[in-house]
XYZ file of C-alpha atoms in Angstrom:
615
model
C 128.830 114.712 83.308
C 127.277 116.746 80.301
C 124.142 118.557 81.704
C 121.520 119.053 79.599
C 117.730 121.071 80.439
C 114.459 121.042 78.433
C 112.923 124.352 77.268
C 109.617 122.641 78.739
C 111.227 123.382 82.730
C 111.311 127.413 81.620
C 109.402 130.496 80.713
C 110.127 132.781 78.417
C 110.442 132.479 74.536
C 112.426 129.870 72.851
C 115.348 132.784 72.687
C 115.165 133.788 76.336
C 114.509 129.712 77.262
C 117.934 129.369 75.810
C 119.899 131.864 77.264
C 118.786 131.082 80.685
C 120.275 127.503 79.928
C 123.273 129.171 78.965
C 123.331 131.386 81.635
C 123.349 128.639 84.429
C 126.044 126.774 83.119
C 124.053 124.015 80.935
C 125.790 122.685 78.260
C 122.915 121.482 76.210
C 119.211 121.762 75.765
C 115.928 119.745 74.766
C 113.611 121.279 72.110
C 110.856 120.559 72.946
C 108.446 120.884 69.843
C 105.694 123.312 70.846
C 109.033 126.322 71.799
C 110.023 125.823 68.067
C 106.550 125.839 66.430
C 105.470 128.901 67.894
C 109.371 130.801 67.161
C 109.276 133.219 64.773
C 113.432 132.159 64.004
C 114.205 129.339 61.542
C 115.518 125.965 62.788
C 119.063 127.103 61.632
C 118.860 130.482 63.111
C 118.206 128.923 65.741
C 120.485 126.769 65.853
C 123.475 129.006 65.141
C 121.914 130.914 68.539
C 122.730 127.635 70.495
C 126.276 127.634 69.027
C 126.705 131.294 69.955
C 126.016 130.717 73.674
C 127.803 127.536 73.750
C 125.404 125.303 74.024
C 124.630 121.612 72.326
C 121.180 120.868 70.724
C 120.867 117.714 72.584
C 117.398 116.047 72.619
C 114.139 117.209 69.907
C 110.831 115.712 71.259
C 108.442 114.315 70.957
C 107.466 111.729 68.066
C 104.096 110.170 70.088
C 101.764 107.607 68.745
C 104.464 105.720 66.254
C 103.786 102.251 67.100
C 101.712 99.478 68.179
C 99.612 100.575 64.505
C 98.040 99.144 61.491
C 100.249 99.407 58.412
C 98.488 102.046 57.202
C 98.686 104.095 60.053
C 102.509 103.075 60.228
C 102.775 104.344 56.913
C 101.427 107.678 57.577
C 103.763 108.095 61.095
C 107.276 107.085 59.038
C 106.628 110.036 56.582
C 105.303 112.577 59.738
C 108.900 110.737 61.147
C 110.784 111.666 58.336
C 109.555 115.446 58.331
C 110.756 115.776 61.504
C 113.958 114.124 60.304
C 114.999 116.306 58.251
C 113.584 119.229 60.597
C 116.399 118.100 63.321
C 119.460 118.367 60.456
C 118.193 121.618 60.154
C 118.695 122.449 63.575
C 121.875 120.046 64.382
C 119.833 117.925 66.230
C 120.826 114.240 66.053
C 118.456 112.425 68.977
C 114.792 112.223 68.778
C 112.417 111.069 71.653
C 109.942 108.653 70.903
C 107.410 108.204 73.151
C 105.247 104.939 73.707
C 102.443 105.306 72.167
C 99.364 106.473 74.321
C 96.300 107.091 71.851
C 96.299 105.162 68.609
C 97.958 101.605 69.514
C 95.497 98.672 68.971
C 97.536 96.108 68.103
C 99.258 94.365 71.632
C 102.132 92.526 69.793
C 105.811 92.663 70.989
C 106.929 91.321 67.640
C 105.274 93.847 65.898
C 106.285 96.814 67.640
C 110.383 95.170 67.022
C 109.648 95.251 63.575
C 108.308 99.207 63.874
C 111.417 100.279 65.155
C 113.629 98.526 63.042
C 112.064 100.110 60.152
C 111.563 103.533 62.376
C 115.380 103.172 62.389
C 115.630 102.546 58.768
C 114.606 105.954 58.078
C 115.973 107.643 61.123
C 119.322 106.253 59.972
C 119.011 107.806 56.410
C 119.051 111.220 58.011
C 121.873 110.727 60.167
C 119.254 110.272 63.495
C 119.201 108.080 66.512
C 115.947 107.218 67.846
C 115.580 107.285 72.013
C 112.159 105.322 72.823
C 110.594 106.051 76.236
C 108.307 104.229 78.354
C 105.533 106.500 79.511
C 104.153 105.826 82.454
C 100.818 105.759 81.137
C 101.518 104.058 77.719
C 98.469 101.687 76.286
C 100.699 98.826 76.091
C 104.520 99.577 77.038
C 104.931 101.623 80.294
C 107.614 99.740 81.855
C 111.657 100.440 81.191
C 112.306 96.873 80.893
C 109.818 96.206 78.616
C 110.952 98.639 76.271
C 115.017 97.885 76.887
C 113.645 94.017 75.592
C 112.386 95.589 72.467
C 115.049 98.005 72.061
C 117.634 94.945 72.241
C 115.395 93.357 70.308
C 114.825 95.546 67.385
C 119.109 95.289 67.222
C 119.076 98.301 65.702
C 121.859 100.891 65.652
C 119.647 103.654 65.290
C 117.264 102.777 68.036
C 118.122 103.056 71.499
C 116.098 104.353 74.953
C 115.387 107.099 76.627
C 115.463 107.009 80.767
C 113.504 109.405 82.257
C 112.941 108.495 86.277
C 109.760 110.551 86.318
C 108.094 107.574 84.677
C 110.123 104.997 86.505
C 109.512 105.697 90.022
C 105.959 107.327 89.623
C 105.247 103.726 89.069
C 107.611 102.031 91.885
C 109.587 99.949 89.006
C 112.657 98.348 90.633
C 115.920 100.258 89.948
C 118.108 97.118 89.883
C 117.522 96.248 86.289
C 119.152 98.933 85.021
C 122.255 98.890 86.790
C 122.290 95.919 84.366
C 121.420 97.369 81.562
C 123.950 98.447 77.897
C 124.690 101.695 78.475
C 125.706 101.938 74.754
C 121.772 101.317 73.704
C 120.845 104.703 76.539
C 120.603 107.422 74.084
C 119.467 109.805 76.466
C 118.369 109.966 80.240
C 115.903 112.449 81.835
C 115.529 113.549 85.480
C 112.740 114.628 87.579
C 111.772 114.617 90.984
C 108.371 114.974 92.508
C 106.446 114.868 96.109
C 104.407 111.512 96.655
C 100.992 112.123 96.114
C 97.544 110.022 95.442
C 97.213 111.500 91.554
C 96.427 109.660 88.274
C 100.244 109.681 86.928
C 99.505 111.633 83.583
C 98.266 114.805 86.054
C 101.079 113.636 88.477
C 103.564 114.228 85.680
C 101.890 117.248 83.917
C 101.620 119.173 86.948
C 103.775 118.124 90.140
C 107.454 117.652 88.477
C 109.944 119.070 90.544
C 113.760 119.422 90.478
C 115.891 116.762 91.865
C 116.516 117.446 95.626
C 112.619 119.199 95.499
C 110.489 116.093 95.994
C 110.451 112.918 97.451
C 111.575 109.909 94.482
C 114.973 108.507 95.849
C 116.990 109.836 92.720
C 120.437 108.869 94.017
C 119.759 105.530 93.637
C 118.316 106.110 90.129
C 121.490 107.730 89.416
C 124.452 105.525 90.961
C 122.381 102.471 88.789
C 122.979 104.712 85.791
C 126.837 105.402 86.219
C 126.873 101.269 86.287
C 125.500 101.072 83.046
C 128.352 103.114 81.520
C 126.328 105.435 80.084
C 128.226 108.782 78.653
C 125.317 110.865 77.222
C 123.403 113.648 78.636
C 121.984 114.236 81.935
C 118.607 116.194 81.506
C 115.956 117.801 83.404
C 112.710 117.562 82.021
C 110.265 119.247 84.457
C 106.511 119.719 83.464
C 105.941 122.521 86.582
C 102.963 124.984 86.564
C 104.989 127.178 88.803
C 108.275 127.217 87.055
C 106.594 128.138 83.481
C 105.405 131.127 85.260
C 108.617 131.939 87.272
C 112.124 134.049 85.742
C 113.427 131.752 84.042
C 117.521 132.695 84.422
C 116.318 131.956 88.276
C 114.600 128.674 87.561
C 117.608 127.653 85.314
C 120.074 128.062 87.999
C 117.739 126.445 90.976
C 118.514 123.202 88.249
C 121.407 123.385 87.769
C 121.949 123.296 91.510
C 119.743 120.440 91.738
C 122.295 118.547 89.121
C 124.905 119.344 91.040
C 123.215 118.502 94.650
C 121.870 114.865 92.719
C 125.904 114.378 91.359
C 127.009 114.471 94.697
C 124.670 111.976 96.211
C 124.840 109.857 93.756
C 128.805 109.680 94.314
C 128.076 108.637 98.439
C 125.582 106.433 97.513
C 127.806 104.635 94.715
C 130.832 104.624 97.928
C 128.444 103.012 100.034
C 127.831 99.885 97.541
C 130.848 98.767 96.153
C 130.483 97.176 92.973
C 132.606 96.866 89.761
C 131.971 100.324 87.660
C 132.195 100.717 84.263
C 130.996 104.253 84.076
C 132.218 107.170 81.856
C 130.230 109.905 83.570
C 132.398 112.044 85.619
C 130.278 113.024 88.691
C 130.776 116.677 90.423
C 131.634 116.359 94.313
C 131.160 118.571 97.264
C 132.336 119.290 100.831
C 130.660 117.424 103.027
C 128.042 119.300 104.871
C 128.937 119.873 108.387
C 125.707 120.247 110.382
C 125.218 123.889 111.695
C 125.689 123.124 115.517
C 123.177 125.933 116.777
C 121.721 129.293 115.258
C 124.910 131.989 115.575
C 122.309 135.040 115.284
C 119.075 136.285 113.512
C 119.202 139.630 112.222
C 115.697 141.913 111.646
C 115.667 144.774 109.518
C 113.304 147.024 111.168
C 112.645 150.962 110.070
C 110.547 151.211 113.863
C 113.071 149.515 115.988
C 111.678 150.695 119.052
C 108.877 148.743 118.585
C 110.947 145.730 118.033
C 113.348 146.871 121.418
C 110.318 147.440 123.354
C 109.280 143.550 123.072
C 112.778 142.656 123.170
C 112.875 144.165 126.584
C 109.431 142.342 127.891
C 110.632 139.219 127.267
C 113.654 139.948 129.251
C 116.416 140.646 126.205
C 119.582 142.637 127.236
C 120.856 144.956 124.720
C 124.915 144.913 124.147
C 125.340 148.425 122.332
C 125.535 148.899 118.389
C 128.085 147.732 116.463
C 131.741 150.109 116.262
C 130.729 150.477 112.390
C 127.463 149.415 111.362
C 123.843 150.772 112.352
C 123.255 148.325 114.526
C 122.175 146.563 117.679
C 123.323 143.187 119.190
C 120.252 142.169 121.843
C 121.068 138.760 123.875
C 119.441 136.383 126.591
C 120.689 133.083 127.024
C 122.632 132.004 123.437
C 119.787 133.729 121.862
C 121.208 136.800 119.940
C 119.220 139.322 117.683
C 120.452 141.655 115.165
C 118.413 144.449 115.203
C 119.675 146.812 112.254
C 117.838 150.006 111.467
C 118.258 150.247 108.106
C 115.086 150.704 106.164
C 113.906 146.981 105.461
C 113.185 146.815 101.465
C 109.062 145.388 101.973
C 108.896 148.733 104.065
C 108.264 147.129 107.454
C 110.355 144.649 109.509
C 111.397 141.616 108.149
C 113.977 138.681 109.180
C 117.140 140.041 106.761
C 119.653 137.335 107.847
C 120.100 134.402 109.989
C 123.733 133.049 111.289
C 124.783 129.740 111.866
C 126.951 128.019 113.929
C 129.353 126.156 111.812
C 133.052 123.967 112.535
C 134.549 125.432 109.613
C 132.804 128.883 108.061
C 135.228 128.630 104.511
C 134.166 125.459 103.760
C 130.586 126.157 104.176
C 130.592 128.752 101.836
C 132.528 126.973 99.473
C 129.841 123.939 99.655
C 126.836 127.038 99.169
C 128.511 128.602 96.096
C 129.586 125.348 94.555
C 126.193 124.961 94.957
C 125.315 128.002 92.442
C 124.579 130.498 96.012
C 125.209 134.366 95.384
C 127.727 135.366 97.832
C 126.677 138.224 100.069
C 128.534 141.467 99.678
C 129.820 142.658 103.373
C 131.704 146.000 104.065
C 134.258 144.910 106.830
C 136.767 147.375 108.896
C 139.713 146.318 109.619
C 140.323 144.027 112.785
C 136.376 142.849 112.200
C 135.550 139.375 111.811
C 134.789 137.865 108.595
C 131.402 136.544 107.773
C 130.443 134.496 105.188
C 127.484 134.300 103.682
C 125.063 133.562 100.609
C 121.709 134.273 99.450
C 118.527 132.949 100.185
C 115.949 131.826 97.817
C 113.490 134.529 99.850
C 116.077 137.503 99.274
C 117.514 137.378 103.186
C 120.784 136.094 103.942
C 122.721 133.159 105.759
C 125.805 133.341 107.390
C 128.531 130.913 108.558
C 130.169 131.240 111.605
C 131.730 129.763 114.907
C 131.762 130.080 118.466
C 134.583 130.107 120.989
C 134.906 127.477 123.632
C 132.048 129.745 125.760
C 129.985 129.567 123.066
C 130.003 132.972 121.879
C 130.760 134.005 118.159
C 134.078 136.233 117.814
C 131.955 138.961 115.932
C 129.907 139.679 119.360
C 132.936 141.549 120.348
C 132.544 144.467 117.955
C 129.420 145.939 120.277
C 129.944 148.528 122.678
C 129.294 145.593 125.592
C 130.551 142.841 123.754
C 128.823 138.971 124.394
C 127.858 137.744 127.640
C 127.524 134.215 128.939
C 124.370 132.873 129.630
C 123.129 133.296 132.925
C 121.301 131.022 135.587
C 118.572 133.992 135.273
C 118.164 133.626 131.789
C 114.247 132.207 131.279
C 114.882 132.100 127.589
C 117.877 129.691 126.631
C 118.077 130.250 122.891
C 116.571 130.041 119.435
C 114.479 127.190 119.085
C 113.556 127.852 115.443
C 112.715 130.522 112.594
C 109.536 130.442 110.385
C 109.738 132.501 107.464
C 107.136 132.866 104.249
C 108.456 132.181 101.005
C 107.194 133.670 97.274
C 105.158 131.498 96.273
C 107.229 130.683 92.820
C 110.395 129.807 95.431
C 109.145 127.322 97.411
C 110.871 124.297 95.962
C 113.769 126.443 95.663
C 114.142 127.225 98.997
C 113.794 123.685 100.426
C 116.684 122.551 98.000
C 118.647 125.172 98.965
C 118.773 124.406 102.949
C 119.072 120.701 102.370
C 121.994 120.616 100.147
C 123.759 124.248 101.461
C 123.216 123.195 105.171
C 122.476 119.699 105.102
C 118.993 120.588 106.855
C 116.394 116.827 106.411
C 112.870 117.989 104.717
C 110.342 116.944 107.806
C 106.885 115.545 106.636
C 104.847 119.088 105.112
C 101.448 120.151 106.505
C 99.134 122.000 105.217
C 97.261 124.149 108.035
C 93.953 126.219 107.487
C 94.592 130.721 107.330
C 91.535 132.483 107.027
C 92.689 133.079 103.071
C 93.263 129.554 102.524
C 95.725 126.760 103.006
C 99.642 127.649 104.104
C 101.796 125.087 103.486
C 104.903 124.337 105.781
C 107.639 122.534 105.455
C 109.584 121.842 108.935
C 113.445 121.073 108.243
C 115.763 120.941 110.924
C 119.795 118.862 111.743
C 119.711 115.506 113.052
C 119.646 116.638 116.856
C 117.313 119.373 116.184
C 119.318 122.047 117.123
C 118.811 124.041 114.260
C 114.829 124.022 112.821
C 113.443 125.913 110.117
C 109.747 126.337 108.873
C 109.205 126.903 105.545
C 105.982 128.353 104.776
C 103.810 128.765 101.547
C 100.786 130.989 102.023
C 98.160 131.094 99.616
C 98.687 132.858 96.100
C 95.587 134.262 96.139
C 95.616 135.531 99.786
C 99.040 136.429 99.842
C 98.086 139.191 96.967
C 95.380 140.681 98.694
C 97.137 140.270 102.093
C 100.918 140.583 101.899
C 101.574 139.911 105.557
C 99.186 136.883 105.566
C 101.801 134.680 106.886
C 104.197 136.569 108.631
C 107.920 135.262 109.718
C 108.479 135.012 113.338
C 111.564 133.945 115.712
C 110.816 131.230 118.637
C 112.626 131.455 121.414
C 113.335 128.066 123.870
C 112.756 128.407 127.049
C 113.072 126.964 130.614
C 110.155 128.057 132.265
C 107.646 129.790 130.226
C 104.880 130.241 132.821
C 107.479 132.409 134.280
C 108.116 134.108 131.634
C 104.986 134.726 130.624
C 104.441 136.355 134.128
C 107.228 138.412 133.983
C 106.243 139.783 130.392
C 103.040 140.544 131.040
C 104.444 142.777 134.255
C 106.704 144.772 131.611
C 103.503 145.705 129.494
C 104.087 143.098 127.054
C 101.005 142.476 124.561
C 100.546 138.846 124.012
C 98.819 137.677 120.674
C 94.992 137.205 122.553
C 93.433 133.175 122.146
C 90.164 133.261 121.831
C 87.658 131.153 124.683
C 86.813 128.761 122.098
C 90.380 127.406 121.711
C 90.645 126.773 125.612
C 87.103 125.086 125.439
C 88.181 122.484 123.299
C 91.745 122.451 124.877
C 89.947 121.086 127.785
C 87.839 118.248 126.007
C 91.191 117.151 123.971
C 93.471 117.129 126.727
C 92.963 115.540 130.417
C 94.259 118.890 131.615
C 93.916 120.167 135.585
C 91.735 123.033 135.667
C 94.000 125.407 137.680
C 96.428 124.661 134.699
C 93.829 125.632 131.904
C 92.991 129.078 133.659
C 96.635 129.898 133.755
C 97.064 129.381 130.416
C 94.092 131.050 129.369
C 95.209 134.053 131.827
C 98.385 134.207 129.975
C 97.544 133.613 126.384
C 99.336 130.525 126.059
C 98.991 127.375 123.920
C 99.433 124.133 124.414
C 99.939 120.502 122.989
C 100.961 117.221 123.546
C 101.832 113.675 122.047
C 103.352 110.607 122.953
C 107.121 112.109 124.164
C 105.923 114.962 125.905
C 104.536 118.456 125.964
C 104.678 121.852 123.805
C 103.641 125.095 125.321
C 104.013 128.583 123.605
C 102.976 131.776 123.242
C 103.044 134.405 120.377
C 103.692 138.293 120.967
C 101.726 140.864 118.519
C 103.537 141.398 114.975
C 105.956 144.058 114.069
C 105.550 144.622 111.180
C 106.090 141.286 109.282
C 107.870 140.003 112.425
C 106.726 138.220 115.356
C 108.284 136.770 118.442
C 107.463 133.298 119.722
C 108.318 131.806 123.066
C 108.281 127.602 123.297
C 108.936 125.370 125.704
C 109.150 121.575 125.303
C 108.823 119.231 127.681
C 110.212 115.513 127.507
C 110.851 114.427 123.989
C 108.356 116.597 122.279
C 109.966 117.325 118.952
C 107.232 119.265 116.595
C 105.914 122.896 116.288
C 102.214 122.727 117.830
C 101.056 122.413 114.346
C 97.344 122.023 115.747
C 97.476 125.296 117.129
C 98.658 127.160 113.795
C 95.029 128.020 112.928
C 94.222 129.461 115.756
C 97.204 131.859 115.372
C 96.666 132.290 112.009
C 92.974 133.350 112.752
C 94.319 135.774 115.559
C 96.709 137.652 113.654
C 94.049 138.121 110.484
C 91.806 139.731 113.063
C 94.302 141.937 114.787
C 95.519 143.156 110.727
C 91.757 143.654 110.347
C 91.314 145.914 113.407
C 94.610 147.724 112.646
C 93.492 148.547 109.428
């Protein structure tokens, strides 16, 4: 499948726009007219740059407001068409996109508009140019794809064909059967986008909220797997109107969509095996490994430059520590199948920070093949001889994830490079495991990072939240595996607040446990500070929940939180922050599957006061 990307997805100049397509592996771009107007390089210099880094001059848009017009104003748009004609053999350009027209249609006549475009593609054709007309989703009088593939087929024209872009299709809930049906010869050109569901007129929708395939919520496999029955053979394009990406690196933001291509290629190919039906395609899709589920969280590693602090509330909650490694600074802590890293080399913010989490995986090689097939940057990792090999890739966020396995006592073969080696879990062990890491993400990275743990690990994007911080609203999105043994939390703090506050929205590490009341009690013997609830919370606890009051005072005692829903009940309870980190200790009850969500306020508030009285 040829991949194309429009300048309009990148930052940067027209120059720098192209090389970052280059750079990720593209093989063709979209002009898109405003990068070229404001160049200070000539169309041909411009194209010979394109040639240079190997890349096709696919798509040059847009011609807007053609049809649907008086004859005078027709006349006026075919020689403003033919400019631009002869602009595009300047620059090697042989597809134009012609939008429906938005602003100066006032004549609603089918017949008409056929007899535009054949005589659009009268003069398109005397240049050598094929004409793509698009749908938009907010067009005066065409907005639907079938409505312009009638006049397309119509208009018979060689010159004139349509453009596909699924933004506009399933903003608007069109069915995707008809075009499985459709002539792939009369596709010129097909363009991708993705994009959360939201309650927005669809011109800000689309200006605004685009997002890479994979990103948002618009069930692009099937748009795709109707495509390959067309037998369409053109260009696949991503054409991404994003406030955050125009503002973002764009070498970074090129690569994130190229991943998304090849994440979209994939499922397109399982959902095409899972329909059977006679293909005529000619667009060779890109495969992957399957995803294998991680089973269970292998480790999580912090990067702390005042690890004592960090063994001090290790040893509270009851952690054992197993020695440092034979070769590397650091520390392997355990209770339970829970396992921390703590490695003393100075953390790049300057204070503690989760650097890397490990997975349990069936087969680490082929889950690092899946991650860099997936455009991942493989993790350097000195390695003595007779160590185990890790493998592992880069995070959107900077930290890094690592695949590996267990033995048939559930403990990883690496374990045995510490002075006391792994233990087994223990009937005394209160805390049982990792229930789930939360960790902040740059605010530019968001989108990136929830591609990249769906299609590297095979993680399923959980309804997001958005939850009130003293500096605004944090947005979280909760992925986890089918069984939920492996959960994630995704967080987005505020641009603004993150600026003024870096560690508005700190990571932390939640541990399960068996019996937290326990615990908790045992904790608070060792001197352990517990992040302090204020009375308010409990007050309203009380008139929420049906709760016994011997039950509220212990949890007020102990600083704990709780919450409940239909399957059962959530209790936890948070320890002060080191540095960026903090610890979290859960324990669900029944079938209780989320992450006290009604409670992250009152953390949030706790921790800004706590930074405010450190400070």
């Amino acid at each position: 499948m040829r991949t194309s990307i429009a300048t309009v997805c990148l930052s940067g100049t027209l120059e720098q726009k192209l090389a970052a397509s280059a750079d990720a592996g593209f093989d063709g771009v979209e002009i898109f007219e405003p990068d070229l107007i404001v160049s200070p390089h000539t169309p041909e210099q411009i194209r010979d740059l394109a040639h240079e880094l190997g890349l096709t001059l696919d798509l040059y848009q847009p011609l807007r407001d053609m049809e649907g017009v008086t004859e005078d104003e027709f006349e006026s748009n075919l020689r403003r068409a033919e400019a631009k004609f002869r602009l595009m053999n300047r620059l090697g350009i042989d597809t134009v996109l012609m939008c429906s027209n938005v602003a100066t249609a006032t004549i609603d006549d089918d017949l008409l508009v056929v007899d535009q475009l054949r005589r659009i593609g009268d003069r398109a054709a005397a240049h050598g140019v094929r004409v793509a007309y698009e749908a938009l989703a907010w067009g005066r009088y065409v907005n639907d794809y079938e409505h312009v593939n009638w006049l397309v087929e119509a208009a018979d024209h060689p010159q004139v064909g349509q453009c596909l872009d699924s933004f506009h299709i399933l903003s608007r809930n069109w069915a995707l059967e008809p075009l499985g049906r459709m002539r792939g010869e009369k596709i010129f050109f097909v363009q991708l986008a993705d994009a959360p569901l939201l309650t927005l007129d669809v011109l800000s929708w689309s200006r605004h909220h685009r997002v890479f395939p994979g990103e948002g919520q618009f069930d692009l496999a099937a748009f795709m797997g109707q495509l390959v029955r067309t037998g369409y053979d053109g260009p696949v394009s991503l054409e991404i109107f994003n406030d955050t990406f125009r503002q973002s690196d764009p070498f970074r933001t090129a690569i994130d969509g190229m991943r998304s291509l090849t994440w979209l290629q994939d499922r397109a190919t399982r959902w095409l095996a899972s329909r059977p039906a006679p293909l005529v395609s000619h667009l060779e899709l890109a495969t992957l490994p399957t995803p294998a589920e991680p089973t269970g969280f292998n480790f999580v590693e912090v990067r702390s430059d005042v690890s004592h602090r960090l063994r001090d509330v290790l040893t509270q909650l009851g952690f054992e520590e197993r020695g440092q490694h034979r070769s590397k600074p650091v520390e392997l802590w355990q209770q339970g199948d829970a396992r921390i890293i703590v490695n003393e080399v100075e953390s790049a913010v300057g204070e503690p920070s989760v650097a890397a989490l490990g997975f349990d995986v069936a087969e680490p090689p082929a889950s690092v093949a899946r991650a860099l097939s997936l455009h991942a940057s493989p993790v350097p990792r000195q390695q003595e001889e007779g160590e185990e090999e890790l493998h592992g890739v880069r995070a959107p966020d900077s930290s890094e994830v690592f695949f590996s396995g267990v033995d048939t006592h559930g403990s990883p073969a690496w374990a045995g490079e510490f002075a006391r080696g792994a233990r087994s879990a223990r009937a005394d062990d209160l805390i049982t495991g990792i229930d789930h890491v939360n960790l902040a993400q740059p605010w530019q990275h968001f989108d990136e990072a929830v591609l990249f743990y769906e299609s590297v690990l095979g993680l399923h994007p959980q309804p997001t939240l958005e939850v009130a911080a003293p500096m605004g609203l944090v947005r979280s999105q909760a992925m986890r595996t089918q069984d939920g043994e492996v959960r994630l939390a995704l967080n987005l703090a505020p641009i603004a607040g993150a600026m003024l506050e870096p560690a508005i929205h700190p990571q932390h590490v939640a541990f399960a446990c068996k019996d937290i009341m326990a615990l908790a009690e045992q904790a608070s013997a060792r001197g352990l500070e517990f992040l302090p609830i204020p009375q308010n919370y409990y007050d309203d606890l009380a008139a929420r929940f049906p709760l016994e009051e011997a039950v509220l005072q212990d949890l007020q005692r102990l600083n704990l939180l709780y919450d409940r829903d239909e399957h059962g009940e959530f209790l936890h309870f948070y320890t002060e922050a080191v540095g960026q980190v903090f610890l979290e200790v859960v324990e669900r009850r029944g079938g209780y599957e989320g992450y006290g969500a009604a409670n992250t306020p009152v953390r949030l508030a706790a921790q800004h006061r706590r930074r405010d009285r450190a400070a």
